[in-house]
mmCIF file of C-alpha atoms and ligand atoms in Angstrom:
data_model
loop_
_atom_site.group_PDB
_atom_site.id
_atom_site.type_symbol
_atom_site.label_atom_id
_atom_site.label_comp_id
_atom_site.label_asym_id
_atom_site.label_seq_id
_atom_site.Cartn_x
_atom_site.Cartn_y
_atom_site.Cartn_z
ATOM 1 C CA UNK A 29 126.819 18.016 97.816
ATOM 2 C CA UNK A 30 123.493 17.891 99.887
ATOM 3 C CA UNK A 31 125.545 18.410 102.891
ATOM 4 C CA UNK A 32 126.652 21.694 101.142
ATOM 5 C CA UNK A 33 123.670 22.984 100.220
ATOM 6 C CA UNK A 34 122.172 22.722 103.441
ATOM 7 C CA UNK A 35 125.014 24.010 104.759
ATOM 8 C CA UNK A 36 124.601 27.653 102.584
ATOM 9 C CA UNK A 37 121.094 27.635 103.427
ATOM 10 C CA UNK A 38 121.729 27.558 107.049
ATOM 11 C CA UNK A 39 124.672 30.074 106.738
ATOM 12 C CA UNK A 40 122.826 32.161 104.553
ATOM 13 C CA UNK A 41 119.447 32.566 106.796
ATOM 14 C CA UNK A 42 121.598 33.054 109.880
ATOM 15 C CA UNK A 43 123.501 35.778 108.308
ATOM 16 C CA UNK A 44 120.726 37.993 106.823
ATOM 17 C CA UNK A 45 119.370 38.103 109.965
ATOM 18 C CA UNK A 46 121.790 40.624 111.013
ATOM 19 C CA UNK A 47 122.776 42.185 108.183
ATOM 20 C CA UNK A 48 121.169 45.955 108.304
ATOM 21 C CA UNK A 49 122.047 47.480 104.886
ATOM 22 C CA UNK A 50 120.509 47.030 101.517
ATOM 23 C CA UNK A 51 124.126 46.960 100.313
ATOM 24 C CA UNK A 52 125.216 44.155 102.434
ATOM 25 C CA UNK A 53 122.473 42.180 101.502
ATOM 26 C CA UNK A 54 122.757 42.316 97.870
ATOM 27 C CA UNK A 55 125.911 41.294 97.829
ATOM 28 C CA UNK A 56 125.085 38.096 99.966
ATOM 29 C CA UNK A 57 122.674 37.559 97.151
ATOM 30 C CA UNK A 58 124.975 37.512 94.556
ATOM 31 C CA UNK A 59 126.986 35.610 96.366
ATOM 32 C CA UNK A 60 124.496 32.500 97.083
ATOM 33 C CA UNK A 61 121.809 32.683 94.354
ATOM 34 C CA UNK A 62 123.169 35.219 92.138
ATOM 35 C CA UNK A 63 124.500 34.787 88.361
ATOM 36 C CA UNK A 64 128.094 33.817 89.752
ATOM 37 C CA UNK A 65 126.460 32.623 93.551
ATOM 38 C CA UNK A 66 127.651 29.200 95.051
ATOM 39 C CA UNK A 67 124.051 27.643 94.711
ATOM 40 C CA UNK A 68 123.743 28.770 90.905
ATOM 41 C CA UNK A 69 126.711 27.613 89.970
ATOM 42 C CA UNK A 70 125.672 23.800 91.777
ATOM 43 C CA UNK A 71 122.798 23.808 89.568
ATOM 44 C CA UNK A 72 125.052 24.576 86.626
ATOM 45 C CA UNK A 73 127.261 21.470 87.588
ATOM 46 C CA UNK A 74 124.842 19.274 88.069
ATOM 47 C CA UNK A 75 125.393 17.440 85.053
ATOM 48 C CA UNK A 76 128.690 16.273 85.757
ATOM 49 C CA UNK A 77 127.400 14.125 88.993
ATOM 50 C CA UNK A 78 127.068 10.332 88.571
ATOM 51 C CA UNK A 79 123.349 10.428 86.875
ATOM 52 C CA UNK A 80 122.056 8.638 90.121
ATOM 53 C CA UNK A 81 122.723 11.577 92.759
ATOM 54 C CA UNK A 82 120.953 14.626 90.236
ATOM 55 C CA UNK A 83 117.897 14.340 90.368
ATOM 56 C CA UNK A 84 118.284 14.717 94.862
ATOM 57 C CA UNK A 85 120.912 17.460 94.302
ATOM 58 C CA UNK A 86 119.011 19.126 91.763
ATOM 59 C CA UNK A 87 115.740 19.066 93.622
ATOM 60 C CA UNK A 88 117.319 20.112 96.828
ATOM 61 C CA UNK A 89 119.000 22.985 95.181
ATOM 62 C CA UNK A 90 116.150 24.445 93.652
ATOM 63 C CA UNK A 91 114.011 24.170 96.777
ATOM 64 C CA UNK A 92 117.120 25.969 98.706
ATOM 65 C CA UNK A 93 117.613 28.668 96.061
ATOM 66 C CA UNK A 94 113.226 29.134 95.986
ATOM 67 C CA UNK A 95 113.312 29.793 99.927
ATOM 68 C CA UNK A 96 116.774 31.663 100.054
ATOM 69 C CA UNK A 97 114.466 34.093 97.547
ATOM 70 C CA UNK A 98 111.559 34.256 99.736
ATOM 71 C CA UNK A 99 114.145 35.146 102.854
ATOM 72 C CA UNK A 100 115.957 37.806 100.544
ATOM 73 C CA UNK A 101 112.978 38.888 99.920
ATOM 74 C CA UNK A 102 111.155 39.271 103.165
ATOM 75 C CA UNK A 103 114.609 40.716 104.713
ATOM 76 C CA UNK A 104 114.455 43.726 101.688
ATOM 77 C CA UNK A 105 111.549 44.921 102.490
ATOM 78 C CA UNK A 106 112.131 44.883 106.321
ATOM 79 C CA UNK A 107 114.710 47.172 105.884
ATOM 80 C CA UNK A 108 112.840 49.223 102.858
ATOM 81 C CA UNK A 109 110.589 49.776 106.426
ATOM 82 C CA UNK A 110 113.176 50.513 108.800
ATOM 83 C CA UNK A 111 114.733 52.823 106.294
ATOM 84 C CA UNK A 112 110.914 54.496 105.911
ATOM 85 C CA UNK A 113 110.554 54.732 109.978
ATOM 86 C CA UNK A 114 113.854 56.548 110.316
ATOM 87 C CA UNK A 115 113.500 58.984 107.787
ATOM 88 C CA UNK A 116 109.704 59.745 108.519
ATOM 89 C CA UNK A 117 111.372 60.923 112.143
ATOM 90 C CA UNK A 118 114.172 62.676 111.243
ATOM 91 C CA UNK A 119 111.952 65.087 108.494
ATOM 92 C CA UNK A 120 109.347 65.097 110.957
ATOM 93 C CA UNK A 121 106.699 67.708 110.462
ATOM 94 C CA UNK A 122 106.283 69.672 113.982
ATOM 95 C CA UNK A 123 102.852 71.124 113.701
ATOM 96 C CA UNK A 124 103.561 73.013 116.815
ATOM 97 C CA UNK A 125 105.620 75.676 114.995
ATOM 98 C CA UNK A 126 104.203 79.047 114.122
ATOM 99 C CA UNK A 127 103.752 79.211 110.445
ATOM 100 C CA UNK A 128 105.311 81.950 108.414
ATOM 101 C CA UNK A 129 103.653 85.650 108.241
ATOM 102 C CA UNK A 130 102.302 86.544 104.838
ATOM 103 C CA UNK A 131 102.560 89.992 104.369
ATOM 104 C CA UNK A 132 99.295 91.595 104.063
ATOM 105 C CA UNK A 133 98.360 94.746 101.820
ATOM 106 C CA UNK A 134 96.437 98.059 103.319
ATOM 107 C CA UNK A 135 94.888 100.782 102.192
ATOM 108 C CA UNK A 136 96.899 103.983 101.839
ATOM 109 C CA UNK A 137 96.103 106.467 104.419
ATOM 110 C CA UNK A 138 94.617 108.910 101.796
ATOM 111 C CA UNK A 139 92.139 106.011 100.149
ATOM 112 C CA UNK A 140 90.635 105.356 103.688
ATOM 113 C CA UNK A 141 90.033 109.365 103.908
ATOM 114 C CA UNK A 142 88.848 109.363 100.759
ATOM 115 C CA UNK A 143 86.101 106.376 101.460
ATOM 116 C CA UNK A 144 85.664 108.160 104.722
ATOM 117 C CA UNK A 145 84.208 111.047 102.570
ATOM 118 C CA UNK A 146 82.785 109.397 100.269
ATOM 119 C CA UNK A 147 80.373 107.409 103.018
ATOM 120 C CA UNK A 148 79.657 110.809 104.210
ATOM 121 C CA UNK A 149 78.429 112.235 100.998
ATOM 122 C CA UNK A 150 76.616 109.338 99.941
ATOM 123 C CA UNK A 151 74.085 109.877 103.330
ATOM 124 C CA UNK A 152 73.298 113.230 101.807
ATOM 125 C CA UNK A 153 72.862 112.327 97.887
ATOM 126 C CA UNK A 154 76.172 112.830 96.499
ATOM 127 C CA UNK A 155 77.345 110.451 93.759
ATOM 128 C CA UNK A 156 80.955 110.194 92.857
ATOM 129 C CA UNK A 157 81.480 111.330 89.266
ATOM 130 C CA UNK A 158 85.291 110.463 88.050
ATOM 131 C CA UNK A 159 86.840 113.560 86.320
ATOM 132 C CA UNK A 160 90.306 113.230 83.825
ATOM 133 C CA UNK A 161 93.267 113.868 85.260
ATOM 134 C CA UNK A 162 94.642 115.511 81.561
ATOM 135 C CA UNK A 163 92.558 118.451 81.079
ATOM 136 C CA UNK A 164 92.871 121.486 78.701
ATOM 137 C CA UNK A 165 93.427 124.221 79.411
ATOM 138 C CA UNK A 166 90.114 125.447 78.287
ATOM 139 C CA UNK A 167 88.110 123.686 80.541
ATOM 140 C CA UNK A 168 90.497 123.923 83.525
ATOM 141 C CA UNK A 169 90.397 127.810 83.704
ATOM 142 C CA UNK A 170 88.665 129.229 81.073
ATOM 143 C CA UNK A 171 85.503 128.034 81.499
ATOM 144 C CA UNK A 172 85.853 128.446 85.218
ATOM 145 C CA UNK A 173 85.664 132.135 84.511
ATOM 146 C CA UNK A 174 89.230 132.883 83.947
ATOM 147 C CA UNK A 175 90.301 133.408 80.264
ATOM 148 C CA UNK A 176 93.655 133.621 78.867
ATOM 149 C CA UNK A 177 95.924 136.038 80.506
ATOM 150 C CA UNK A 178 93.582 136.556 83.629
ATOM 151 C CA UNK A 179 95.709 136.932 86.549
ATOM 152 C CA UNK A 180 93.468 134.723 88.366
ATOM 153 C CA UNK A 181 95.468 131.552 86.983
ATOM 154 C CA UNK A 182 98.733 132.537 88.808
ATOM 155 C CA UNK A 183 96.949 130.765 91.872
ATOM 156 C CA UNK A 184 97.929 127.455 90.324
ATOM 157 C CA UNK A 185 101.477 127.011 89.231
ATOM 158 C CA UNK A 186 100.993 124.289 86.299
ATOM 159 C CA UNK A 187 102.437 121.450 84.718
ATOM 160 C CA UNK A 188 102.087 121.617 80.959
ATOM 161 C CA UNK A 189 102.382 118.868 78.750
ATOM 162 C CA UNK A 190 103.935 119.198 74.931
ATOM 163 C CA UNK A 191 100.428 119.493 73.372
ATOM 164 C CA UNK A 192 99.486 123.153 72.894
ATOM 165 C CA UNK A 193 96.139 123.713 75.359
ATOM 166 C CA UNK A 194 96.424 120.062 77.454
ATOM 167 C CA UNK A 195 98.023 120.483 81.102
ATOM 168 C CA UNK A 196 97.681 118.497 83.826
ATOM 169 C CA UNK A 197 94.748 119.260 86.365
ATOM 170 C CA UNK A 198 95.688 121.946 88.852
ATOM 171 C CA UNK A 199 92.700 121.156 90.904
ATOM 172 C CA UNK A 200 89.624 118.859 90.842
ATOM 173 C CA UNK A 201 87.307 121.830 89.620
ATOM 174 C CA UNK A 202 87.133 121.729 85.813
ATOM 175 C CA UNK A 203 84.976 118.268 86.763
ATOM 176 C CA UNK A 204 82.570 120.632 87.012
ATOM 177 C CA UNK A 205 82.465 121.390 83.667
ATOM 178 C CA UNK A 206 82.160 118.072 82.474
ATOM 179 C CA UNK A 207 79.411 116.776 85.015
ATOM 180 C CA UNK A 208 77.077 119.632 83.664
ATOM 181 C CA UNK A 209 77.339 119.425 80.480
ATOM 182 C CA UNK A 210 77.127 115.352 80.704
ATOM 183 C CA UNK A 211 73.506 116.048 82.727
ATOM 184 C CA UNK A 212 71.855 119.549 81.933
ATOM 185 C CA UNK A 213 69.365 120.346 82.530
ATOM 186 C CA UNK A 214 69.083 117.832 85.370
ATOM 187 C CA UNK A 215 69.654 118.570 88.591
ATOM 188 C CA UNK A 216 73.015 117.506 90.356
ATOM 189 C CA UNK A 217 74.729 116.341 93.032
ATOM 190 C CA UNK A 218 78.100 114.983 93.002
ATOM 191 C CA UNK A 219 81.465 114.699 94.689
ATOM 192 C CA UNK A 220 84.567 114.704 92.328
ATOM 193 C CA UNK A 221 87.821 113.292 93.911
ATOM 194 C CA UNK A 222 91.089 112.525 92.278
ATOM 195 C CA UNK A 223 94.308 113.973 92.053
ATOM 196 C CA UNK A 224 95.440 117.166 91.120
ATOM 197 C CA UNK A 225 99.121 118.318 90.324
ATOM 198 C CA UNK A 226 101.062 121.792 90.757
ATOM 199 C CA UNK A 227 104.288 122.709 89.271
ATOM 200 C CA UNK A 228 105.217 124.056 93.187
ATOM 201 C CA UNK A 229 108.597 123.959 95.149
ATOM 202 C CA UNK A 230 108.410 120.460 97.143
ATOM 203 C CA UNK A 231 108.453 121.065 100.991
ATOM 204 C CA UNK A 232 106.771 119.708 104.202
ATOM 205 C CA UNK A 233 103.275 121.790 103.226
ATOM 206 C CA UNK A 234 102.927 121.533 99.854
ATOM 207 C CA UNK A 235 103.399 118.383 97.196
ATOM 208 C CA UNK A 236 103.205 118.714 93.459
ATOM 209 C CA UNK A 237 100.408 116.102 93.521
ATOM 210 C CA UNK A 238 97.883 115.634 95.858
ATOM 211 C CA UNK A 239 94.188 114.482 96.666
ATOM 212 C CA UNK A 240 91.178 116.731 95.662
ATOM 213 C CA UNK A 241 87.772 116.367 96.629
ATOM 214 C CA UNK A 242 85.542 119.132 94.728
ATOM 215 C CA UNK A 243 81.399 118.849 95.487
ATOM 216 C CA UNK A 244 78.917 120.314 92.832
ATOM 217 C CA UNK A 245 75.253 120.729 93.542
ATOM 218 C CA UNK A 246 72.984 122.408 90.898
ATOM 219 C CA UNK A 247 69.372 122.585 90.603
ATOM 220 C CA UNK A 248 66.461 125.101 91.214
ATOM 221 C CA UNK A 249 66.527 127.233 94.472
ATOM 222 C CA UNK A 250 70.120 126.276 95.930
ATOM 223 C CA UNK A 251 70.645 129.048 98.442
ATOM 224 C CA UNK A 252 74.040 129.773 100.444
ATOM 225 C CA UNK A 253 72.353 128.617 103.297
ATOM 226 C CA UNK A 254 71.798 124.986 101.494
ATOM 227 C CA UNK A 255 75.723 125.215 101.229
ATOM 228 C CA UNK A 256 76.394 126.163 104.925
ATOM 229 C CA UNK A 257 74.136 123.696 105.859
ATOM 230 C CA UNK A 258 75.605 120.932 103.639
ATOM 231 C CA UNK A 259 79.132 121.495 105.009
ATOM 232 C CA UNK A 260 78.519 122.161 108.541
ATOM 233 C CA UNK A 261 76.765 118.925 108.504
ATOM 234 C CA UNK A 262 79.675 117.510 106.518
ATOM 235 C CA UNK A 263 82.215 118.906 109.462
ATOM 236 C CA UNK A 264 80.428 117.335 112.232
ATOM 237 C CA UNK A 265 80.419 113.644 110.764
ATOM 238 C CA UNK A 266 83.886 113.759 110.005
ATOM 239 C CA UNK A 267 85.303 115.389 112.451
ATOM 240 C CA UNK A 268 82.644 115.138 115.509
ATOM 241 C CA UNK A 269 79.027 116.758 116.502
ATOM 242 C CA UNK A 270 80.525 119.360 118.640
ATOM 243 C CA UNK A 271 82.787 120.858 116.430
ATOM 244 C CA UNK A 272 82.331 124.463 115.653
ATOM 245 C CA UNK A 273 82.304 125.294 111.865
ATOM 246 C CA UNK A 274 82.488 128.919 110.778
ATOM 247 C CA UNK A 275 82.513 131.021 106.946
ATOM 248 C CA UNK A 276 84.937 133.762 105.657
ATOM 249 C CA UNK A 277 84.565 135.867 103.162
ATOM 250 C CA UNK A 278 86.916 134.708 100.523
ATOM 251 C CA UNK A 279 87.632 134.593 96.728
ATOM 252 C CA UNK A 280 87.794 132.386 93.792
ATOM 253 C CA UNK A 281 86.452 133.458 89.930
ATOM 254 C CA UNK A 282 83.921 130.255 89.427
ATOM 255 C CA UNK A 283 81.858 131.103 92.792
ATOM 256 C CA UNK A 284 80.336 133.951 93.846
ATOM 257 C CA UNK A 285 80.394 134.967 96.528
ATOM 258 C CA UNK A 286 82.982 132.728 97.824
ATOM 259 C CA UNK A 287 83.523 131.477 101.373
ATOM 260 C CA UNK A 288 86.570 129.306 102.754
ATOM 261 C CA UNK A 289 85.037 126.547 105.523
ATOM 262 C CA UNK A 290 86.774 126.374 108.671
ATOM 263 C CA UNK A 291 86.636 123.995 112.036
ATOM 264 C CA UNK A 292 87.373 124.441 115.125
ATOM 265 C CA UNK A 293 91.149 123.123 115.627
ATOM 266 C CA UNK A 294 90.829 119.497 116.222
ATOM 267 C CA UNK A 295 93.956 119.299 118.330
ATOM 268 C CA UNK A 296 93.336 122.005 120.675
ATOM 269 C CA UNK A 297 89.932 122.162 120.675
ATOM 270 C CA UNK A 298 89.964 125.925 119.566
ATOM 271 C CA UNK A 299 92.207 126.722 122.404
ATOM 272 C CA UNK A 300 95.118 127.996 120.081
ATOM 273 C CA UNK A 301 97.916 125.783 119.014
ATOM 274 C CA UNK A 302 101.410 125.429 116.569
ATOM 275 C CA UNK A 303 98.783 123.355 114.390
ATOM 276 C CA UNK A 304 96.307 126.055 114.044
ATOM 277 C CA UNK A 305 98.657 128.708 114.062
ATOM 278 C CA UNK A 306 97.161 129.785 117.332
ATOM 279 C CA UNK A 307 94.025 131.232 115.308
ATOM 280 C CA UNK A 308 91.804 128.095 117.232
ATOM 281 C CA UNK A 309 90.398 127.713 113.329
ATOM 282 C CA UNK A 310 91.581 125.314 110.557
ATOM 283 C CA UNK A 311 90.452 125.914 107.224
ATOM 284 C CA UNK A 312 89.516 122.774 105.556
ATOM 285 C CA UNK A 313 87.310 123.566 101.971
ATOM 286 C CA UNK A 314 87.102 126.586 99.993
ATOM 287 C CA UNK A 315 83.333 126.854 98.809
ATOM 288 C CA UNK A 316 80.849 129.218 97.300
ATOM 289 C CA UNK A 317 77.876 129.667 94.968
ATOM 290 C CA UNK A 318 78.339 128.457 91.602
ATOM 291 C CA UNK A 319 79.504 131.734 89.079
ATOM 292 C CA UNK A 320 76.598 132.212 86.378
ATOM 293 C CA UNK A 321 79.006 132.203 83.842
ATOM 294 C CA UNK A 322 79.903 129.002 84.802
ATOM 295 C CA UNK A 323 76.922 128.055 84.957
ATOM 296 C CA UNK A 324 76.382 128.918 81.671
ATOM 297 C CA UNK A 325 79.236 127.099 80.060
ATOM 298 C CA UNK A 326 78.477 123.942 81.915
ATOM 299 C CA UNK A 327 74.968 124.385 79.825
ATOM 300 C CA UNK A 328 72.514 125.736 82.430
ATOM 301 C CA UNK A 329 70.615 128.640 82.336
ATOM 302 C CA UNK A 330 71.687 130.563 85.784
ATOM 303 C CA UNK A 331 68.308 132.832 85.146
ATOM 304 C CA UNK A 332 66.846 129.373 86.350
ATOM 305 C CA UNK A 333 68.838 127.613 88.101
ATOM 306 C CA UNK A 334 71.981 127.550 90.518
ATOM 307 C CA UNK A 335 74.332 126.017 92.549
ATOM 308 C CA UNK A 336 76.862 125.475 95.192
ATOM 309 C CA UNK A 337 80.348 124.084 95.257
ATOM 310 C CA UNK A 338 83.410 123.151 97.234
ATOM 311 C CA UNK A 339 86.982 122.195 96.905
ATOM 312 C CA UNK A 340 89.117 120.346 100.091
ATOM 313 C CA UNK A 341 92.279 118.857 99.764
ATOM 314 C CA UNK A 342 92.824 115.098 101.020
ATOM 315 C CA UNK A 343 96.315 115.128 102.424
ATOM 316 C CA UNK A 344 95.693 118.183 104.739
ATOM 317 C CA UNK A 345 92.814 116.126 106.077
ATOM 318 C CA UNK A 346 94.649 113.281 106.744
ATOM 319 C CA UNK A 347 97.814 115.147 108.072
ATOM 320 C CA UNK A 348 95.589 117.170 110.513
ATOM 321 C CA UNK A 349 93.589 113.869 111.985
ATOM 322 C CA UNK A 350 96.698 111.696 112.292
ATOM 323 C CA UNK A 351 98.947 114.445 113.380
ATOM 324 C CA UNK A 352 101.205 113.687 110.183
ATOM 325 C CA UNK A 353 104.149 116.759 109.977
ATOM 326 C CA UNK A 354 104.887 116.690 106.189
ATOM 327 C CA UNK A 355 103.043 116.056 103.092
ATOM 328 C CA UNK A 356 105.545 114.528 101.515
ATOM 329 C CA UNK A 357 105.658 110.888 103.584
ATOM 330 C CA UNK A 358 102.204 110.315 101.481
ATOM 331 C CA UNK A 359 103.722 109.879 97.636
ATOM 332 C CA UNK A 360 107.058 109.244 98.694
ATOM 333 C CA UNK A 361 106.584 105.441 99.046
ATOM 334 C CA UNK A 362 108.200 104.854 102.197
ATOM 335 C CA UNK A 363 106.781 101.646 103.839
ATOM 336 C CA UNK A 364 107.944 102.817 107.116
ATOM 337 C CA UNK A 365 105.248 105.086 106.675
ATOM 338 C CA UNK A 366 102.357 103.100 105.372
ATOM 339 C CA UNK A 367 102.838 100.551 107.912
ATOM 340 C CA UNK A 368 101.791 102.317 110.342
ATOM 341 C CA UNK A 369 98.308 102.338 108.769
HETATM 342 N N1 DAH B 413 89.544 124.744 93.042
HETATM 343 C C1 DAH B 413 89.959 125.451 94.238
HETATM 344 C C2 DAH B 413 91.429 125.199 94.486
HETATM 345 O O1 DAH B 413 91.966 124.286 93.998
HETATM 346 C C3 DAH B 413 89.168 124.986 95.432
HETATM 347 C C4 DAH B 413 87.748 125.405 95.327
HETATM 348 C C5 DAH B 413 87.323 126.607 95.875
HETATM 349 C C6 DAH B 413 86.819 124.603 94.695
HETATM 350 C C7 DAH B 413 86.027 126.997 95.800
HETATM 351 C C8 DAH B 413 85.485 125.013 94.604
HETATM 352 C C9 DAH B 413 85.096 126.231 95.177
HETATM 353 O O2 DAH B 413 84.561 124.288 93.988
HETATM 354 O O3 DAH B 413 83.796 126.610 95.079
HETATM 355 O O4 DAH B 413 92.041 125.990 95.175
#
């Protein structure tokens, strides 16, 4: 029986030395010291032996089955390590490779005009005061000088909504309005920008929404020349010292007298071109000297005070710097588009 035992223990050690899977293993387990193993079930019979050769058997088996443990033992977690090593190389992490893009936002070509202008204003004292894009009717012609029926509002094709008086804004001027009569009798100076929407047939020149910037200046001796100055100056920072800027003679019922601003064509230098229509000039703002009566309804006395203001339109900028052909790639939501901003 002693012979035996040894002769497991020797069998056993020799054989777990080359076994390489967990399975294997824990089946020689079983097999030796497990419930049903060889060396259990000695231990079990141990009390059927002559009384004079247990307690050596019994002794010897216990010390066998104590270090066959240790050896199971020690051989587990070899290969728990070998198993670790080989999948730590496979699922190896190659910091080498590039990593993934993550997308990145931008503005949209008309909000870096827009700050563009607004930087330019704020140099020369213009705040930015946020007009609704809702309006009534009232305050969105009438009060600009043109009541019901005047055939001054067939300018602006308009959108209006179910409620009797309440349209959509047809342009950024009825801010106006609300700027004076939020700060008379204090002087002003302020830049309005937002949209403004036109119930007009869709094509490469004209959008039924689009970007507005309107400019309001009101205080005591504002002359025409203060406006000529203001967007001359305003012509050369965004579109270069040299350019020319010239004045026409022009109409609209809230100023008067009313001028449209032009620039020298910025793609052909004045030289005549598709862009410009060959004239050398692109109009960029209609302007002119605040109407009394508006004035008036915007709660300042125009006995004692006046006032200049402007109107340009955001897209046409943009399209004209960037040499973009149709309006309509700026609301249309095309990312083929805004990428390349
Ligand atoms: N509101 C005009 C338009 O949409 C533009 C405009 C012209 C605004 C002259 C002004 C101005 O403030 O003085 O066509």
């Amino acid at each position: 029986m002693l012979e035996r035992l040894r002769e497991i223990e020797a069998e056993t050690l020799k054989q777990l030395e080359s076994i390489e899977d967990r399975g294997a293993l824990h089946r020689l387990e079983s097999a030796t010291i497990g419930k049903k193993g060889e060396i259990t079930g000695i231990l079990r019979s141990i009390g059927q032996l002559p009384p004079e050769e247990r307690p050596a058997v019994g002794q010897l088996a216990n010390e066998v089955k104590r270090r066959l443990e240790a050896a199971f033992a020690e051989r587990e977690e070899y290969l728990r390590q070998q198993e670790l090593a080989r999948s730590l190389e496979s699922g190896a992490i190659d910091v080498t490779l590039p990593g993934r893009p993550v997308p990145t936002g931008r503005l949209h070509p008309i909000t870096r005009t827009l700050r563009e202008i607004y930087a330019i204003w704020a140099e020369m004292g213009f705040q930015i005061y946020r007009s609704r894009e809702v309006e009534e009717d009232e305050v969105n012609f009438t009060l600009l000088n043109m009541p019901p029926h005047h055939p001054a509002r067939d300018m602006w094709d308009t959108f209006y909504t179910t409620t009797e008086g309440v349209l959509l804004r047809t342009h950024t001027s009825p801010g106006q309005i609300h700027v004076m009569r939020e700060y008379a009798p204090e002087p002003i100076r302020v830049i309005l920008p937002g949209m403004v929407y036109r119930y007009e047939q869709i094509t490469a020149r004209s959008e039924i929404q689009f970007n507005q910037v309107e400019g309001l200046a009101v205080g005591h001796s504002i002359h025409m020349s203060d406006l000529k100055g203001t967007m001359a100056a305003f012509a050369r920072r965004l579109y270069g010292a040299d350019r020319r800027v010239r004045f026409r003679c022009s109409h609209f019922p809230f100023t008067e007298p009313s001028m449209e601003v032009d620039v020298e064509c910025i793609l052909c230098d004045g030289e005549g071109c598709n862009v410009c229509k060959h004239t050398g000039w692109l109009e960029i703002a209609g302007a002119g000297m605040v109407h009394p009566v508006v004035l008036k309804n915007g709660g300042y006395d125009p006995a004692v005070y006046s006032g200049f203001a402007f109107g340009m339109g955001v897209e046409r900028i943009t399209m004209l710097r960037h040499g973009i052909e149709d309006i309509r790639y700026f609301w249309g939501n095309d990312l083929r588009f805004l990428e390349q901003f």
